[in-house]
Amino acid sequence: MFSPPTVDSINSLLPSEPLLMMGAGPVPIPHSVAQANSIVINHLGGTMAKIIHQMKEMARYVFQTESRWILGVAGPGSAAMEMSVCNLVFPGTRVLSVCNGYFGRRFAEMATRVGGQVECLNVADGEAAQVAAVREHLERFRPEVLTIAQGETSSTVFNIHLPQITRLAREYGCYVIVDAVCTLSTMPCEMDNWKIDAVVTGGQKGLSSIPGVSLIAFSERAWERISARPVPPPHWCLDAKLAEQFWHNASYHYTAPVSGILALHEALHLICQETLEERFARHLRCSLGLQRGVEAMGLKLYGTPESRLNSVVGIVVPDGINRAEICEQISLKYRVEISGSFGLNIVRIGQMGEQCRAHHLFRTLHALGSTMKDLGADVDVAAGVAALERQLQGAL
């Protein structure tokens, strides 16, 4: 018989002082969400059926859709991405993937793996996709499906022309899939008005819930395509028609992530209480405050001004400084977590959900400036904090 291993307890592994999670996700979660995540109930009982019904009602508000085809996914935002792709893309389907970074390319890879004929529209670093470029590809390639990220988390790029692109794609008969993992509930994303066929998001970013439970909304038009598939999709767990059994018929698909669903219900409830209008305003106010503070400190924001994402802010690493050392120093010395990047010489600070609170902003900006000074950068921490204060006060 094997002997049990000797390992450290979880309490000894975790930091004695909790880190402030200010990276590109996951984000801090409200106490009531954490409390909901500590509960387990019967995943096929009457209470869960009521919770699921309410979740779909709240999700329709957050997605801004009248579609009834809201589904949960037991997995990260990438699982929701894959559910959208594997249900709407058949072998041989022509797919146009708009690529501003890592997650745009992930859509393309997912579509390739299920047999799609994929063409990428590669956008220059730090820039948003342009309508004219999309139109050229639509006209020449005639794709059946278009994938695009509203906010490319990896490069902090905001596809500001998304409404025009998605409506244009509909004119060409395209089914449109949008990654809203870091943008849903942080800025407008109007599924019905913008003619989007599938919107995917993860729980751990804008929604301020836990990682591992995600949401997807399909349009009625998309559901008709899914229902008419000639063969089932290749992924059993991500088969939307099978998932429908649990999310719409209170029947068994697989054992649902009960605690995570309860957490997501509470997170959606908090969004509905705040209202989208107030939430959008809070995110914009806080993100602009952070951006003004970063610039006043003497650091440079990444990307062209019109294509900068509010929910994940990119900061160019000064010459002579290693970005990995920035993330290590700010964590170890100042107890703030920020993110590195996917190849770009930037660090990223999140402005999603609970990250958008004034006390978190001041602590994070001071920690960033102090870290840069520790590593030899010429920055003015006091000027940055003063600019943040002016921006927040002026927006009130």
GROMACS .gro file of C-alpha atoms in nm:
model
  396
    1MET     CA    1   0.000   0.000   0.000
    2PHE     CA    2   0.124   0.350  -0.082
    3SER     CA    3   0.206   0.581   0.208
    4PRO     CA    4   0.024   0.914   0.223
    5PRO     CA    5   0.235   1.207   0.101
    6THR     CA    6   0.348   1.480   0.337
    7VAL     CA    7   0.226   1.817   0.209
    8ASP     CA    8   0.167   2.165   0.345
    9SER     CA    9  -0.179   2.266   0.458
   10ILE     CA   10  -0.364   2.516   0.240
   11ASN     CA   11  -0.345   2.776   0.517
   12SER     CA   12   0.034   2.754   0.523
   13LEU     CA   13   0.052   2.792   0.144
   14LEU     CA   14  -0.167   3.099   0.118
   15PRO     CA   15  -0.025   3.445   0.200
   16SER     CA   16  -0.090   3.566   0.553
   17GLU     CA   17  -0.212   3.897   0.410
   18PRO     CA   18  -0.454   3.855   0.118
   19LEU     CA   19  -0.333   3.993  -0.213
   20LEU     CA   20  -0.540   4.260  -0.385
   21MET     CA   21  -0.632   4.104  -0.719
   22MET     CA   22  -0.592   4.385  -0.973
   23GLY     CA   23  -0.479   4.188  -1.276
   24ALA     CA   24  -0.668   4.084  -1.587
   25GLY     CA   25  -0.874   3.835  -1.385
   26PRO     CA   26  -0.986   3.678  -1.165
   27VAL     CA   27  -1.108   3.978  -0.969
   28PRO     CA   28  -1.205   4.032  -0.604
   29ILE     CA   29  -1.554   3.906  -0.532
   30PRO     CA   30  -1.815   4.061  -0.301
   31HIS     CA   31  -1.873   3.893   0.035
   32SER     CA   32  -2.225   3.783  -0.060
   33VAL     CA   33  -2.090   3.609  -0.373
   34ALA     CA   34  -1.825   3.429  -0.168
   35GLN     CA   35  -2.091   3.328   0.083
   36ALA     CA   36  -2.315   3.187  -0.192
   37ASN     CA   37  -2.019   2.989  -0.323
   38SER     CA   38  -1.992   2.808   0.010
   39ILE     CA   39  -2.333   2.642  -0.024
   40VAL     CA   40  -2.421   2.307  -0.185
   41ILE     CA   41  -2.775   2.207  -0.281
   42ASN     CA   42  -2.935   1.939  -0.500
   43HIS     CA   43  -2.853   2.029  -0.859
   44LEU     CA   44  -3.180   1.877  -0.983
   45GLY     CA   45  -3.410   1.995  -0.705
   46GLY     CA   46  -3.686   2.254  -0.705
   47THR     CA   47  -3.470   2.523  -0.544
   48MET     CA   48  -3.208   2.492  -0.817
   49ALA     CA   49  -3.478   2.509  -1.086
   50LYS     CA   50  -3.597   2.841  -0.941
   51ILE     CA   51  -3.241   2.971  -0.919
   52ILE     CA   52  -3.173   2.879  -1.282
   53HIS     CA   53  -3.495   3.051  -1.393
   54GLN     CA   54  -3.394   3.371  -1.214
   55MET     CA   55  -3.039   3.350  -1.350
   56LYS     CA   56  -3.168   3.340  -1.706
   57GLU     CA   57  -3.394   3.639  -1.642
   58MET     CA   58  -3.106   3.840  -1.501
   59ALA     CA   59  -2.867   3.725  -1.774
   60ARG     CA   60  -3.109   3.844  -2.043
   61TYR     CA   61  -3.087   4.190  -1.890
   62VAL     CA   62  -2.706   4.180  -1.873
   63PHE     CA   63  -2.673   4.045  -2.229
   64GLN     CA   64  -2.944   4.288  -2.346
   65THR     CA   65  -3.138   4.020  -2.530
   66GLU     CA   66  -3.489   3.881  -2.547
   67SER     CA   67  -3.358   3.542  -2.654
   68ARG     CA   68  -3.452   3.255  -2.426
   69TRP     CA   69  -3.138   3.061  -2.516
   70ILE     CA   70  -2.921   3.139  -2.215
   71LEU     CA   71  -2.697   2.854  -2.100
   72GLY     CA   72  -2.439   2.811  -1.828
   73VAL     CA   73  -2.108   2.636  -1.883
   74ALA     CA   74  -1.916   2.441  -1.621
   75GLY     CA   75  -1.582   2.579  -1.720
   76PRO     CA   76  -1.386   2.898  -1.785
   77GLY     CA   77  -1.473   3.163  -2.041
   78SER     CA   78  -1.274   2.959  -2.293
   79ALA     CA   79  -1.520   2.671  -2.247
   80ALA     CA   80  -1.804   2.909  -2.334
   81MET     CA   81  -1.603   3.021  -2.639
   82GLU     CA   82  -1.562   2.658  -2.741
   83MET     CA   83  -1.932   2.587  -2.689
   84SER     CA   84  -2.021   2.870  -2.925
   85VAL     CA   85  -1.775   2.749  -3.188
   86CYS     CA   86  -1.839   2.377  -3.175
   87ASN     CA   87  -2.216   2.424  -3.200
   88LEU     CA   88  -2.221   2.687  -3.479
   89VAL     CA   89  -1.925   2.569  -3.687
   90PHE     CA   90  -1.961   2.251  -3.890
   91PRO     CA   91  -1.683   2.076  -4.085
   92GLY     CA   92  -1.617   2.294  -4.390
   93THR     CA   93  -1.784   2.606  -4.247
   94ARG     CA   94  -1.606   2.923  -4.360
   95VAL     CA   95  -1.505   3.122  -4.052
   96LEU     CA   96  -1.358   3.472  -4.040
   97SER     CA   97  -1.171   3.534  -3.713
   98VAL     CA   98  -1.082   3.892  -3.626
   99CYS     CA   99  -0.750   3.872  -3.437
  100ASN     CA  100  -0.631   4.156  -3.215
  101GLY     CA  101  -0.437   3.922  -2.991
  102TYR     CA  102  -0.428   3.589  -2.812
  103PHE     CA  103  -0.800   3.531  -2.763
  104GLY     CA  104  -0.896   3.627  -3.116
  105ARG     CA  105  -0.645   3.367  -3.233
  106ARG     CA  106  -0.790   3.119  -2.983
  107PHE     CA  107  -1.127   3.149  -3.157
  108ALA     CA  108  -0.952   3.073  -3.486
  109GLU     CA  109  -0.779   2.767  -3.342
  110MET     CA  110  -1.103   2.636  -3.194
  111ALA     CA  111  -1.282   2.675  -3.526
  112THR     CA  112  -0.996   2.499  -3.707
  113ARG     CA  113  -1.007   2.206  -3.466
  114VAL     CA  114  -1.376   2.139  -3.536
  115GLY     CA  115  -1.315   2.141  -3.911
  116GLY     CA  116  -1.387   2.500  -3.999
  117GLN     CA  117  -1.223   2.665  -4.299
  118VAL     CA  118  -1.069   2.958  -4.113
  119GLU     CA  119  -0.936   3.290  -4.240
  120CYS     CA  120  -0.783   3.538  -3.997
  121LEU     CA  121  -0.810   3.914  -4.019
  122ASN     CA  122  -0.492   4.007  -3.835
  123VAL     CA  123  -0.502   4.356  -3.686
  124ALA     CA  124  -0.189   4.557  -3.608
  125ASP     CA  125  -0.077   4.557  -3.246
  126GLY     CA  126  -0.260   4.809  -3.033
  127GLU     CA  127  -0.527   4.888  -3.292
  128ALA     CA  128  -0.897   4.811  -3.331
  129ALA     CA  129  -1.044   4.624  -3.627
  130GLN     CA  130  -1.165   4.860  -3.899
  131VAL     CA  131  -1.501   4.824  -4.070
  132ALA     CA  132  -1.352   4.858  -4.418
  133ALA     CA  133  -1.109   4.569  -4.359
  134VAL     CA  134  -1.391   4.347  -4.231
  135ARG     CA  135  -1.606   4.440  -4.530
  136GLU     CA  136  -1.326   4.340  -4.771
  137HIS     CA  137  -1.297   3.998  -4.610
  138LEU     CA  138  -1.673   3.949  -4.601
  139GLU     CA  139  -1.702   4.039  -4.967
  140ARG     CA  140  -1.414   3.819  -5.084
  141PHE     CA  141  -1.423   3.522  -4.844
  142ARG     CA  142  -1.800   3.508  -4.781
  143PRO     CA  143  -1.772   3.351  -4.434
  144GLU     CA  144  -2.068   3.186  -4.267
  145VAL     CA  145  -1.942   3.264  -3.915
  146LEU     CA  146  -1.747   3.562  -3.781
  147THR     CA  147  -1.566   3.559  -3.445
  148ILE     CA  148  -1.442   3.869  -3.267
  149ALA     CA  149  -1.357   3.988  -2.916
  150GLN     CA  150  -1.522   4.306  -2.795
  151GLY     CA  151  -1.224   4.352  -2.565
  152GLU     CA  152  -0.904   4.162  -2.635
  153THR     CA  153  -0.784   4.094  -2.282
  154SER     CA  154  -0.435   3.993  -2.390
  155SER     CA  155  -0.351   4.318  -2.570
  156THR     CA  156  -0.596   4.552  -2.388
  157VAL     CA  157  -0.748   4.649  -2.724
  158PHE     CA  158  -1.110   4.761  -2.750
  159ASN     CA  159  -1.281   4.684  -3.080
  160ILE     CA  160  -1.466   5.012  -3.074
  161HIS     CA  161  -1.637   4.950  -3.409
  162LEU     CA  162  -1.800   4.627  -3.290
  163PRO     CA  163  -2.164   4.742  -3.346
  164GLN     CA  164  -2.092   4.842  -3.707
  165ILE     CA  165  -1.896   4.520  -3.770
  166THR     CA  166  -2.162   4.288  -3.629
  167ARG     CA  167  -2.445   4.460  -3.816
  168LEU     CA  168  -2.242   4.450  -4.136
  169ALA     CA  169  -2.174   4.079  -4.089
  170ARG     CA  170  -2.548   4.017  -4.052
  171GLU     CA  171  -2.603   4.189  -4.388
  172TYR     CA  172  -2.373   3.925  -4.539
  173GLY     CA  173  -2.566   3.645  -4.367
  174CYS     CA  174  -2.291   3.575  -4.113
  175TYR     CA  175  -2.349   3.426  -3.771
  176VAL     CA  176  -2.154   3.646  -3.530
  177ILE     CA  177  -1.984   3.518  -3.213
  178VAL     CA  178  -1.853   3.778  -2.966
  179ASP     CA  179  -1.612   3.725  -2.679
  180ALA     CA  180  -1.732   3.958  -2.401
  181VAL     CA  181  -1.538   3.788  -2.121
  182CYS     CA  182  -1.377   4.106  -1.991
  183THR     CA  183  -1.642   4.353  -2.111
  184LEU     CA  184  -1.988   4.221  -2.023
  185SER     CA  185  -2.141   4.448  -1.755
  186THR     CA  186  -1.840   4.685  -1.768
  187MET     CA  187  -1.945   4.860  -2.090
  188PRO     CA  188  -2.240   4.840  -2.332
  189CYS     CA  189  -2.281   4.511  -2.519
  190GLU     CA  190  -2.624   4.506  -2.681
  191MET     CA  191  -2.673   4.158  -2.821
  192ASP     CA  192  -3.007   4.209  -2.995
  193ASN     CA  193  -2.952   4.566  -3.110
  194TRP     CA  194  -2.610   4.486  -3.254
  195LYS     CA  195  -2.732   4.168  -3.433
  196ILE     CA  196  -2.504   3.927  -3.245
  197ASP     CA  197  -2.577   3.554  -3.256
  198ALA     CA  198  -2.369   3.434  -2.963
  199VAL     CA  199  -2.213   3.624  -2.673
  200VAL     CA  200  -1.981   3.445  -2.430
  201THR     CA  201  -1.849   3.555  -2.094
  202GLY     CA  202  -1.672   3.415  -1.790
  203GLY     CA  203  -1.781   3.460  -1.431
  204GLN     CA  204  -1.445   3.579  -1.298
  205LYS     CA  205  -1.408   3.917  -1.467
  206GLY     CA  206  -1.674   4.181  -1.526
  207LEU     CA  207  -1.942   3.982  -1.344
  208SER     CA  208  -1.728   3.961  -1.026
  209SER     CA  209  -1.803   3.597  -0.960
  210ILE     CA  210  -1.576   3.295  -0.924
  211PRO     CA  211  -1.372   3.131  -1.201
  212GLY     CA  212  -1.506   2.811  -1.351
  213VAL     CA  213  -1.871   2.895  -1.426
  214SER     CA  214  -1.947   3.086  -1.745
  215LEU     CA  215  -2.244   3.204  -1.948
  216ILE     CA  216  -2.340   3.199  -2.313
  217ALA     CA  217  -2.636   3.354  -2.493
  218PHE     CA  218  -2.749   3.232  -2.836
  219SER     CA  219  -2.986   3.422  -3.061
  220GLU     CA  220  -3.302   3.252  -3.187
  221ARG     CA  221  -3.140   3.247  -3.531
  222ALA     CA  222  -2.832   3.073  -3.392
  223TRP     CA  223  -3.046   2.819  -3.207
  224GLU     CA  224  -3.221   2.730  -3.532
  225ARG     CA  225  -2.882   2.657  -3.687
  226ILE     CA  226  -2.781   2.448  -3.386
  227SER     CA  227  -3.109   2.254  -3.401
  228ALA     CA  228  -3.056   2.184  -3.772
  229ARG     CA  229  -2.701   2.048  -3.738
  230PRO     CA  230  -2.653   1.746  -3.964
  231VAL     CA  231  -2.449   1.570  -3.692
  232PRO     CA  232  -2.402   1.638  -3.320
  233PRO     CA  233  -2.107   1.861  -3.222
  234PRO     CA  234  -1.782   1.683  -3.136
  235HIS     CA  235  -1.781   1.784  -2.767
  236TRP     CA  236  -2.039   1.600  -2.557
  237CYS     CA  237  -2.014   1.827  -2.250
  238LEU     CA  238  -2.041   2.138  -2.469
  239ASP     CA  239  -2.333   2.016  -2.682
  240ALA     CA  240  -2.584   2.302  -2.650
  241LYS     CA  241  -2.881   2.072  -2.713
  242LEU     CA  242  -2.773   1.849  -2.426
  243ALA     CA  243  -2.703   2.150  -2.203
  244GLU     CA  244  -3.058   2.265  -2.276
  245GLN     CA  245  -3.184   1.966  -2.076
  246PHE     CA  246  -3.049   2.114  -1.753
  247TRP     CA  247  -3.076   2.487  -1.821
  248HIS     CA  248  -3.428   2.475  -1.967
  249ASN     CA  249  -3.587   2.147  -1.867
  250ALA     CA  250  -3.448   2.088  -1.514
  251SER     CA  251  -3.320   1.754  -1.637
  252TYR     CA  252  -2.985   1.579  -1.612
  253HIS     CA  253  -2.690   1.661  -1.837
  254TYR     CA  254  -2.402   1.628  -1.591
  255THR     CA  255  -2.360   1.724  -1.226
  256ALA     CA  256  -2.380   2.100  -1.236
  257PRO     CA  257  -2.128   2.319  -1.047
  258VAL     CA  258  -2.389   2.400  -0.784
  259SER     CA  259  -2.188   2.634  -0.563
  260GLY     CA  260  -2.056   2.826  -0.862
  261ILE     CA  261  -2.408   2.868  -0.999
  262LEU     CA  262  -2.523   3.011  -0.667
  263ALA     CA  263  -2.228   3.252  -0.670
  264LEU     CA  264  -2.309   3.360  -1.025
  265HIS     CA  265  -2.674   3.412  -0.934
  266GLU     CA  266  -2.570   3.648  -0.655
  267ALA     CA  267  -2.323   3.829  -0.881
  268LEU     CA  268  -2.596   3.885  -1.142
  269HIS     CA  269  -2.833   3.999  -0.867
  270LEU     CA  270  -2.583   4.264  -0.755
  271ILE     CA  271  -2.548   4.386  -1.115
  272CYS     CA  272  -2.924   4.416  -1.151
  273GLN     CA  273  -2.946   4.607  -0.823
  274GLU     CA  274  -2.675   4.850  -0.934
  275THR     CA  275  -2.824   4.873  -1.290
  276LEU     CA  276  -2.617   4.858  -1.605
  277GLU     CA  277  -2.622   5.234  -1.651
  278GLU     CA  278  -2.469   5.296  -1.308
  279ARG     CA  279  -2.224   5.012  -1.352
  280PHE     CA  280  -2.103   5.139  -1.690
  281ALA     CA  281  -2.055   5.488  -1.544
  282ARG     CA  282  -1.860   5.352  -1.246
  283HIS     CA  283  -1.629   5.149  -1.466
  284LEU     CA  284  -1.563   5.438  -1.703
  285ARG     CA  285  -1.500   5.683  -1.419
  286CYS     CA  286  -1.258   5.454  -1.239
  287SER     CA  287  -1.073   5.338  -1.550
  288LEU     CA  288  -1.020   5.691  -1.676
  289GLY     CA  289  -0.899   5.788  -1.330
  290LEU     CA  290  -0.644   5.508  -1.336
  291GLN     CA  291  -0.533   5.599  -1.687
  292ARG     CA  292  -0.488   5.966  -1.602
  293GLY     CA  293  -0.293   5.869  -1.291
  294VAL     CA  294  -0.063   5.637  -1.486
  295GLU     CA  295   0.011   5.909  -1.742
  296ALA     CA  296   0.066   6.182  -1.480
  297MET     CA  297   0.313   5.953  -1.307
  298GLY     CA  298   0.522   5.953  -1.623
  299LEU     CA  299   0.429   5.614  -1.767
  300LYS     CA  300   0.280   5.545  -2.110
  301LEU     CA  301  -0.048   5.372  -2.185
  302TYR     CA  302  -0.047   5.101  -2.452
  303GLY     CA  303  -0.230   5.133  -2.782
  304THR     CA  304  -0.394   5.414  -2.974
  305PRO     CA  305  -0.628   5.623  -2.756
  306GLU     CA  306  -0.945   5.525  -2.944
  307SER     CA  307  -0.872   5.153  -2.913
  308ARG     CA  308  -0.780   5.138  -2.544
  309LEU     CA  309  -0.992   4.902  -2.341
  310ASN     CA  310  -1.134   5.043  -2.018
  311SER     CA  311  -1.173   4.710  -1.843
  312VAL     CA  312  -0.808   4.605  -1.880
  313VAL     CA  313  -0.551   4.886  -1.892
  314GLY     CA  314  -0.218   4.824  -2.064
  315ILE     CA  315   0.094   5.008  -1.942
  316VAL     CA  316   0.413   5.014  -2.146
  317VAL     CA  317   0.714   4.886  -1.953
  318PRO     CA  318   0.988   5.153  -1.937
  319ASP     CA  319   1.320   5.082  -2.105
  320GLY     CA  320   1.562   4.891  -1.889
  321ILE     CA  321   1.297   4.731  -1.668
  322ASN     CA  322   1.183   4.369  -1.683
  323ARG     CA  323   0.805   4.327  -1.680
  324ALA     CA  324   0.827   4.003  -1.482
  325GLU     CA  325   1.016   4.188  -1.209
  326ILE     CA  326   0.738   4.448  -1.194
  327CYS     CA  327   0.474   4.181  -1.130
  328GLU     CA  328   0.694   4.004  -0.875
  329GLN     CA  329   0.791   4.321  -0.684
  330ILE     CA  330   0.441   4.468  -0.665
  331SER     CA  331   0.311   4.136  -0.534
  332LEU     CA  332   0.579   4.057  -0.280
  333LYS     CA  333   0.637   4.406  -0.141
  334TYR     CA  334   0.302   4.582  -0.189
  335ARG     CA  335   0.062   4.283  -0.185
  336VAL     CA  336  -0.105   4.382  -0.512
  337GLU     CA  337  -0.138   4.141  -0.804
  338ILE     CA  338  -0.125   4.275  -1.160
  339SER     CA  339  -0.074   4.085  -1.486
  340GLY     CA  340   0.204   4.048  -1.734
  341SER     CA  341   0.124   3.999  -2.099
  342PHE     CA  342   0.113   3.753  -2.386
  343GLY     CA  343   0.434   3.869  -2.555
  344LEU     CA  344   0.382   4.245  -2.557
  345ASN     CA  345   0.613   4.454  -2.338
  346ILE     CA  346   0.330   4.573  -2.114
  347VAL     CA  347   0.180   4.506  -1.775
  348ARG     CA  348  -0.197   4.500  -1.731
  349ILE     CA  349  -0.424   4.630  -1.457
  350GLY     CA  350  -0.787   4.518  -1.447
  351GLN     CA  351  -1.083   4.750  -1.406
  352MET     CA  352  -1.364   4.498  -1.381
  353GLY     CA  353  -1.635   4.464  -1.120
  354GLU     CA  354  -1.499   4.503  -0.768
  355GLN     CA  355  -1.165   4.628  -0.900
  356CYS     CA  356  -1.342   4.956  -0.982
  357ARG     CA  357  -1.350   5.096  -0.629
  358ALA     CA  358  -1.165   5.413  -0.529
  359HIS     CA  359  -0.976   5.254  -0.239
  360HIS     CA  360  -0.848   4.977  -0.468
  361LEU     CA  361  -0.741   5.233  -0.728
  362PHE     CA  362  -0.538   5.444  -0.488
  363ARG     CA  363  -0.365   5.142  -0.337
  364THR     CA  364  -0.286   4.996  -0.680
  365LEU     CA  365  -0.158   5.318  -0.835
  366HIS     CA  366   0.066   5.387  -0.535
  367ALA     CA  367   0.196   5.030  -0.544
  368LEU     CA  368   0.265   5.050  -0.919
  369GLY     CA  369   0.451   5.380  -0.889
  370SER     CA  370   0.650   5.264  -0.588
  371THR     CA  371   0.742   4.941  -0.766
  372MET     CA  372   0.861   5.133  -1.071
  373LYS     CA  373   1.076   5.356  -0.849
  374ASP     CA  374   1.216   5.051  -0.671
  375LEU     CA  375   1.322   4.913  -1.009
  376GLY     CA  376   1.483   5.237  -1.125
  377ALA     CA  377   1.213   5.408  -1.333
  378ASP     CA  378   1.180   5.786  -1.328
  379VAL     CA  379   0.822   5.829  -1.207
  380ASP     CA  380   0.636   6.083  -0.995
  381VAL     CA  381   0.411   5.881  -0.766
  382ALA     CA  382   0.256   6.185  -0.597
  383ALA     CA  383   0.161   6.341  -0.932
  384GLY     CA  384  -0.006   6.019  -1.037
  385VAL     CA  385  -0.210   5.989  -0.718
  386ALA     CA  386  -0.310   6.357  -0.743
  387ALA     CA  387  -0.428   6.309  -1.103
  388LEU     CA  388  -0.634   6.007  -0.998
  389GLU     CA  389  -0.794   6.212  -0.723
  390ARG     CA  390  -0.875   6.500  -0.961
  391GLN     CA  391  -1.028   6.265  -1.217
  392LEU     CA  392  -1.246   6.088  -0.961
  393GLN     CA  393  -1.359   6.412  -0.797
  394GLY     CA  394  -1.428   6.580  -1.129
  395ALA     CA  395  -1.644   6.289  -1.242
  396LEU     CA  396  -1.868   6.301  -0.934
   0.00000   0.00000   0.00000
